[in-house]
Coordinates of C-alpha atoms in Angstrom, one line a residue:
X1 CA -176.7 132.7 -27.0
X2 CA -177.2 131.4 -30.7
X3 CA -174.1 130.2 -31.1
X4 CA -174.0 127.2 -28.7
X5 CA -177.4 126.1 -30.4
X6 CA -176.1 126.3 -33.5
X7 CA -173.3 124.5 -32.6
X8 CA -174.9 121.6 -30.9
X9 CA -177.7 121.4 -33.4
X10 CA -175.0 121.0 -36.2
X11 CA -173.2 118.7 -34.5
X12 CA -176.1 116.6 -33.7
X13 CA -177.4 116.5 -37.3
X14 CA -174.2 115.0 -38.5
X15 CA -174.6 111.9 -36.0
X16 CA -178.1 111.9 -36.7
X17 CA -177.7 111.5 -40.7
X18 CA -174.2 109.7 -39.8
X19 CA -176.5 106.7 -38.2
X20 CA -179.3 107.1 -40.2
X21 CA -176.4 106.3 -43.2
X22 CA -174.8 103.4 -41.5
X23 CA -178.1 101.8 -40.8
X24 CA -180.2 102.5 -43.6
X25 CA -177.8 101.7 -46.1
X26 CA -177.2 98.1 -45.1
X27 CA -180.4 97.1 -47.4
X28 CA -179.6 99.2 -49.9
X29 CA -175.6 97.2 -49.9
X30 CA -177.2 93.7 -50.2
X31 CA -179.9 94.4 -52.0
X32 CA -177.6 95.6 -54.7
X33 CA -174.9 92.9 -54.4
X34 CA -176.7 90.0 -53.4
X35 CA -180.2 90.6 -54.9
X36 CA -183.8 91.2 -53.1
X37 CA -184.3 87.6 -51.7
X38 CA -181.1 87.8 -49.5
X39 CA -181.7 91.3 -48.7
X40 CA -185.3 89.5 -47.0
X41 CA -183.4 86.9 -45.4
X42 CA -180.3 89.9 -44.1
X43 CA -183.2 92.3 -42.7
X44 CA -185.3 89.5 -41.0
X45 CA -182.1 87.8 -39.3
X46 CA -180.9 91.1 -38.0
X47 CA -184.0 92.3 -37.0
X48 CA -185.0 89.7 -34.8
X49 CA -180.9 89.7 -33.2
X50 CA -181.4 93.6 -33.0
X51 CA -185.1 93.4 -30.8
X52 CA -184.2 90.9 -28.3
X53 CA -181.4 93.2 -27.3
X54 CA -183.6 96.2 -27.4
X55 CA -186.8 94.6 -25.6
X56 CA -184.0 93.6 -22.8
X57 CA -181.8 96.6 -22.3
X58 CA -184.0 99.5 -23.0
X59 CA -185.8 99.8 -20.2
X60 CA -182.5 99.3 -18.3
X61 CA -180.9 102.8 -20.2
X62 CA -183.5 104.5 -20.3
X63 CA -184.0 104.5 -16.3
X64 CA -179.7 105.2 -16.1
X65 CA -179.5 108.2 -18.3
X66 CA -181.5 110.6 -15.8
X67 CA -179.5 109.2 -13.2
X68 CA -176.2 109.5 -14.5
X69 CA -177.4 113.6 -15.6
X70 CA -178.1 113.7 -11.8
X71 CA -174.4 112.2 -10.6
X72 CA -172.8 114.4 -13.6
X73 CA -174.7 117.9 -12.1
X74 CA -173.9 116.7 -8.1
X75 CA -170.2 116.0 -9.6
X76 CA -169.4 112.5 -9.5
X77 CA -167.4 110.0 -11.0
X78 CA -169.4 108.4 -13.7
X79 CA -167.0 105.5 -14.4
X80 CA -168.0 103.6 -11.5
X81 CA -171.9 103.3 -12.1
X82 CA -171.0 103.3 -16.0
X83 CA -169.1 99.9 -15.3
X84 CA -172.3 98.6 -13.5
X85 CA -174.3 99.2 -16.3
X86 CA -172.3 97.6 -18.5
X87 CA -172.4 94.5 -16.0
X88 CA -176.1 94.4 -15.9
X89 CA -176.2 95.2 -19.9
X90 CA -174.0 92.0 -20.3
X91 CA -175.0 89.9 -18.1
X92 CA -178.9 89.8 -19.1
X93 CA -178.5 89.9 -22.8
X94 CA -175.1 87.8 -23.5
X95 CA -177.1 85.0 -22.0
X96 CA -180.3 85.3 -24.4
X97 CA -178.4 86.6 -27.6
X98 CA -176.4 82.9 -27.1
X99 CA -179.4 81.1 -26.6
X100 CA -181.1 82.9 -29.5
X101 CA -177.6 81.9 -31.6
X102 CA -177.6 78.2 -30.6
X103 CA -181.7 77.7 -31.0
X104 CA -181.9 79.9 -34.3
X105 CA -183.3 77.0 -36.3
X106 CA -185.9 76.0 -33.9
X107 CA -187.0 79.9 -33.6
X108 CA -186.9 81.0 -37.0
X109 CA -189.2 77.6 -38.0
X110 CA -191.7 78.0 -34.9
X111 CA -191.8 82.2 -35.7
X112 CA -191.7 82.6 -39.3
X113 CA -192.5 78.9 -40.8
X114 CA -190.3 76.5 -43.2
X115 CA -190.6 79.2 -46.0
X116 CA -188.1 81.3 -43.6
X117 CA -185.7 78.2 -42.9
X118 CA -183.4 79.8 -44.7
X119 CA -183.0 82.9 -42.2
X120 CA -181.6 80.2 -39.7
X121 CA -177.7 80.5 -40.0
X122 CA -178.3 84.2 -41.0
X123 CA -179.8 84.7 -37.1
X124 CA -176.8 82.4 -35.4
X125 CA -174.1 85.2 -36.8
X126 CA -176.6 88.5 -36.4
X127 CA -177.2 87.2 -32.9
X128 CA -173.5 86.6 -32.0
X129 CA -172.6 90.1 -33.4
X130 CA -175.8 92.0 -31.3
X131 CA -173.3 90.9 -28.4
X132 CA -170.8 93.3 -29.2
X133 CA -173.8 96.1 -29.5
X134 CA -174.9 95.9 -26.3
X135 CA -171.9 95.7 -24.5
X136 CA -171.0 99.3 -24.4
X137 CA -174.4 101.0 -23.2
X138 CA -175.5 104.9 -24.0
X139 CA -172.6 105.1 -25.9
X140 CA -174.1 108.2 -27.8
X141 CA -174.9 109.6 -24.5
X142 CA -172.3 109.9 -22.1
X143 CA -170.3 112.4 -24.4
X144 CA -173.5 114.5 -25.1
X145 CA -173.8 114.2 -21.7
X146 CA -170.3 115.2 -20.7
X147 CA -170.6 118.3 -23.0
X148 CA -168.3 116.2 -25.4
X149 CA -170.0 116.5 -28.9
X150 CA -168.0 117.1 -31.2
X151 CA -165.3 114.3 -31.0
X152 CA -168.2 112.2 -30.7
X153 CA -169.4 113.4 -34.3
X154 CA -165.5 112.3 -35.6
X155 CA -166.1 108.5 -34.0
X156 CA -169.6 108.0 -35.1
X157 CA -168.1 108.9 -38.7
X158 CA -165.6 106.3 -38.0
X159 CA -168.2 103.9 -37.2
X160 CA -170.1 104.2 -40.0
X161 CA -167.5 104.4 -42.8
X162 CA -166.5 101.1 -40.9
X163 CA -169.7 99.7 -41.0
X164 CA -170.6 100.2 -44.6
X165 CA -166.4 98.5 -46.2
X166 CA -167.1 95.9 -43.8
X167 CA -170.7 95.3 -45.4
X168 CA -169.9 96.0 -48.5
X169 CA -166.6 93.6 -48.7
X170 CA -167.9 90.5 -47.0
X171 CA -171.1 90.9 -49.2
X172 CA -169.4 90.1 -52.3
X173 CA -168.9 86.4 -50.8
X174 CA -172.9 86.0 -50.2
X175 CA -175.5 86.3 -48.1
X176 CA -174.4 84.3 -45.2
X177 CA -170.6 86.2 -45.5
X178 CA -172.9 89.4 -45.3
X179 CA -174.7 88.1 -42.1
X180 CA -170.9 87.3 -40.7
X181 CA -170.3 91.0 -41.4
X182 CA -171.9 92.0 -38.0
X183 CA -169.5 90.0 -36.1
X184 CA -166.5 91.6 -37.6
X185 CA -168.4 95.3 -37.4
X186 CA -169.3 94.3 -34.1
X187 CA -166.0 93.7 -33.0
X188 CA -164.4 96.5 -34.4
X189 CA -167.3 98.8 -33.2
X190 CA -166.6 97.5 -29.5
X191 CA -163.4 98.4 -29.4
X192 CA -163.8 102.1 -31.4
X193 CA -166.2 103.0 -27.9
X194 CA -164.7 100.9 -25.4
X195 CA -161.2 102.7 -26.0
X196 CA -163.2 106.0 -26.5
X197 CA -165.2 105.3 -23.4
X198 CA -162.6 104.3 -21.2
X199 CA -160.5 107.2 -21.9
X200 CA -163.5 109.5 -21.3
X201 CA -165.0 108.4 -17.9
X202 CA -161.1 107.1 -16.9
X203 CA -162.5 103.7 -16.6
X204 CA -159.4 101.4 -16.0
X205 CA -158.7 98.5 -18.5
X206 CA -158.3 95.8 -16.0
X207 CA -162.1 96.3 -14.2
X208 CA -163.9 96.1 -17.6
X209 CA -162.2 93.0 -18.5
X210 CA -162.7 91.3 -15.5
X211 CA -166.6 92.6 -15.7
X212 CA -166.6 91.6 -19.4
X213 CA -164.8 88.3 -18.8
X214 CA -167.2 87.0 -15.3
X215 CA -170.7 88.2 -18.2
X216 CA -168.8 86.2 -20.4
X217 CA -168.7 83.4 -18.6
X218 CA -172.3 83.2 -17.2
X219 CA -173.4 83.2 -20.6
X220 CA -171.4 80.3 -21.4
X221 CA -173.4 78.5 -18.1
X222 CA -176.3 79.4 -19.9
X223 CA -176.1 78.0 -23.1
X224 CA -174.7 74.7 -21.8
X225 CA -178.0 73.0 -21.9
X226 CA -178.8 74.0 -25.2
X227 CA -175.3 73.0 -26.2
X228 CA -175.0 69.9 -24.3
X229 CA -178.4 68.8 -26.2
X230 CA -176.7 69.6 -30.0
X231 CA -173.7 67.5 -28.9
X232 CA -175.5 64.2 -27.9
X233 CA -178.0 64.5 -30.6
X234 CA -181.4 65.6 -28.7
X235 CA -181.0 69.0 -30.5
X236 CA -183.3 69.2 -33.6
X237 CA -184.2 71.8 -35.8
X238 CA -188.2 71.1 -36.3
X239 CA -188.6 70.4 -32.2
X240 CA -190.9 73.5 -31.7
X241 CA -190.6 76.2 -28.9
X242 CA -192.1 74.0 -25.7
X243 CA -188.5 71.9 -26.0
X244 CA -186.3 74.8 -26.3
X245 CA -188.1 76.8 -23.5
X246 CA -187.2 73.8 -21.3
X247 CA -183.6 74.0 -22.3
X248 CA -183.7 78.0 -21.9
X249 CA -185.4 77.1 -18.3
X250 CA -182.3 74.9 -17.6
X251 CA -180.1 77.1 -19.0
X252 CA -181.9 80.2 -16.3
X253 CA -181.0 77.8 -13.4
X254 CA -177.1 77.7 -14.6
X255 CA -177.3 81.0 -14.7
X256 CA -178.3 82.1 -11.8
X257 CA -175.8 79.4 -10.2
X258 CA -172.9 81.0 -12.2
X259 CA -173.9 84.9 -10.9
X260 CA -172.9 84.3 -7.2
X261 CA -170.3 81.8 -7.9
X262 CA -168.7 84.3 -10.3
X263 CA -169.4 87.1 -7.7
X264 CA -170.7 89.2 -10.8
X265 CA -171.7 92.5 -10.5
X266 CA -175.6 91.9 -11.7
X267 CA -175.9 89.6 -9.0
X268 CA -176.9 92.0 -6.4
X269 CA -179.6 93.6 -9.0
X270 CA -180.9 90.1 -9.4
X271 CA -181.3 89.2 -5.6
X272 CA -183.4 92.3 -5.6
X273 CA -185.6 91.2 -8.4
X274 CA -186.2 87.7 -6.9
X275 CA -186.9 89.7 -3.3
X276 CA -189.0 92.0 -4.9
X277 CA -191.1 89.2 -7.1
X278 CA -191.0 87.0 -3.5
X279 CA -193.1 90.4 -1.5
X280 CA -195.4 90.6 -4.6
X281 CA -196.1 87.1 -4.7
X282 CA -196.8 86.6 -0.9
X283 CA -199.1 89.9 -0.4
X284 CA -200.7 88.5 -3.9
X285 CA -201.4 85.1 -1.9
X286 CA -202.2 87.1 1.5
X287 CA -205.0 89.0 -0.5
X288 CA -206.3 85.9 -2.4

């Protein structure tokens, strides 16, 4: 009866300390190559990148892990509902992780002030490389979930060795080079879970392309505005919020033009939402 215990507690204390490692160490990487002012600049950029995601998809997982416990006990395929995730997981954060990449000047000089200006570029490539993050959702608890620990605690070693030579090599070419890290750990990290993933729930190759391709896409309709406004020259860095909210708005309305066009997945969660804020909104007005 011990045994199993001891066996998952192990197991879980490797991937514990594993993360704790790969996260914790990127401070200690850049403060010791590049010095304590761009270790300030690293941590605030990738901070900001790393809550947006988490303010947007973590209410989202947290609701899907009980229910995918509940289709794993009744004995269901997972890959299905898994895919759907990812397509909701996508297609609400690829949009704002853009728009946070395009307006990072605006933001970091309206949030932090001028004396931050500096964390500007860092934010564009942190922001770009949080896209690759949150493209493979509960990717620490499916194989928990599916009783499949221990190959998981030979992945997230992968991941983190990964993690620190990529950190570590693209720090010795600065600060901004370090911040460019995170796309090329991002990418690589993707791919380490997608293919693990995949192979796991038997999810095939050509549905999470085209899932990953459509998110794509709508991001892309999304951050028009805000690129079409840097290409003609309306784009400045010391605009304030109140502009780049309207371009945001504008960049909503492709959006939610792209979703149906597309035929995206998340488009069926969203007509829900917008049926679901109509009801409030009319018994609000009904009581009033």
């Amino acid at each position: 009866a011990v045994r199993p215990m001891l066996g998952f507690g192990s197991s879980s204390a490797v991937i514990s300390l594993s993360g704790a490692i790969g996260m914790r160490s990127q401070d200690l990487i850049v403060g010791r190559l590049l010095g304590m002012t761009a270790t300030g600049l690293f941590t605030r950029a990738t901070a900001l990148a790393g809550q947006l995601s988490t303010l947007m998809v973590g209410a989202i997982n947290s609701v899907f892990y009980p229910a995918f416990a509940r289709k794993r006990d009744a004995g269901e395929n997972l890959a299905e509902p898994y895919l759907h995730l990812v397509a909701c997981n996508t297609a609400l954060t690829w949009p704002a992780l853009l728009g946070l990449a395009l307006a990072a000047e605006p933001v970091v000089l309206a949030l932090y002030g001028p004396h931050w200006s500096d964390v500007a570029p860092l934010l564009r490539w942190t922001a770009l490389g949080e896209m690759f993050f949150v493209a493979i959702p509960l990717q620490m608890d499916i194989p928990i979930l599916l009783g499949r620990i221990r190959p998981l605690v030979w992945v997230n070693l992968c991941d983190t060795a990964m993690a620190i030579a990529l950190l570590v090599t693209f720090s010795l070419f600065g600060v901004e080079a370090a911040a460019l890290s995170r796309i090329a750990y991002g990418a690589a990290w993707f791919l380490l879970y997608a293919v693990y993933l995949r192979r796991l729930l038997g999810m095939p190759a050509r549905a999470m392309i085209v899932v990953y391709l459509k998110s794509a896409l709508c991001a892309a309709a999304a951050g028009l505005p805000l690129f079409a406004a840097m290409e003609l020259g309306v784009y400045r860095s010391e605009m304030g919020l109140l502009p780049v909210f309207g371009l945001a708005a504008a960049g909503v309305l492709c959006w939610l033009a792209a979703l149906p066009a597309l035929r995206h997945p998340a488009w069926a969660e969203v007509r829900l939402a917008i049926g679901h804020a109509r009801t409030s909104a009319a018994a609000a007005l009904a009581r009033a």
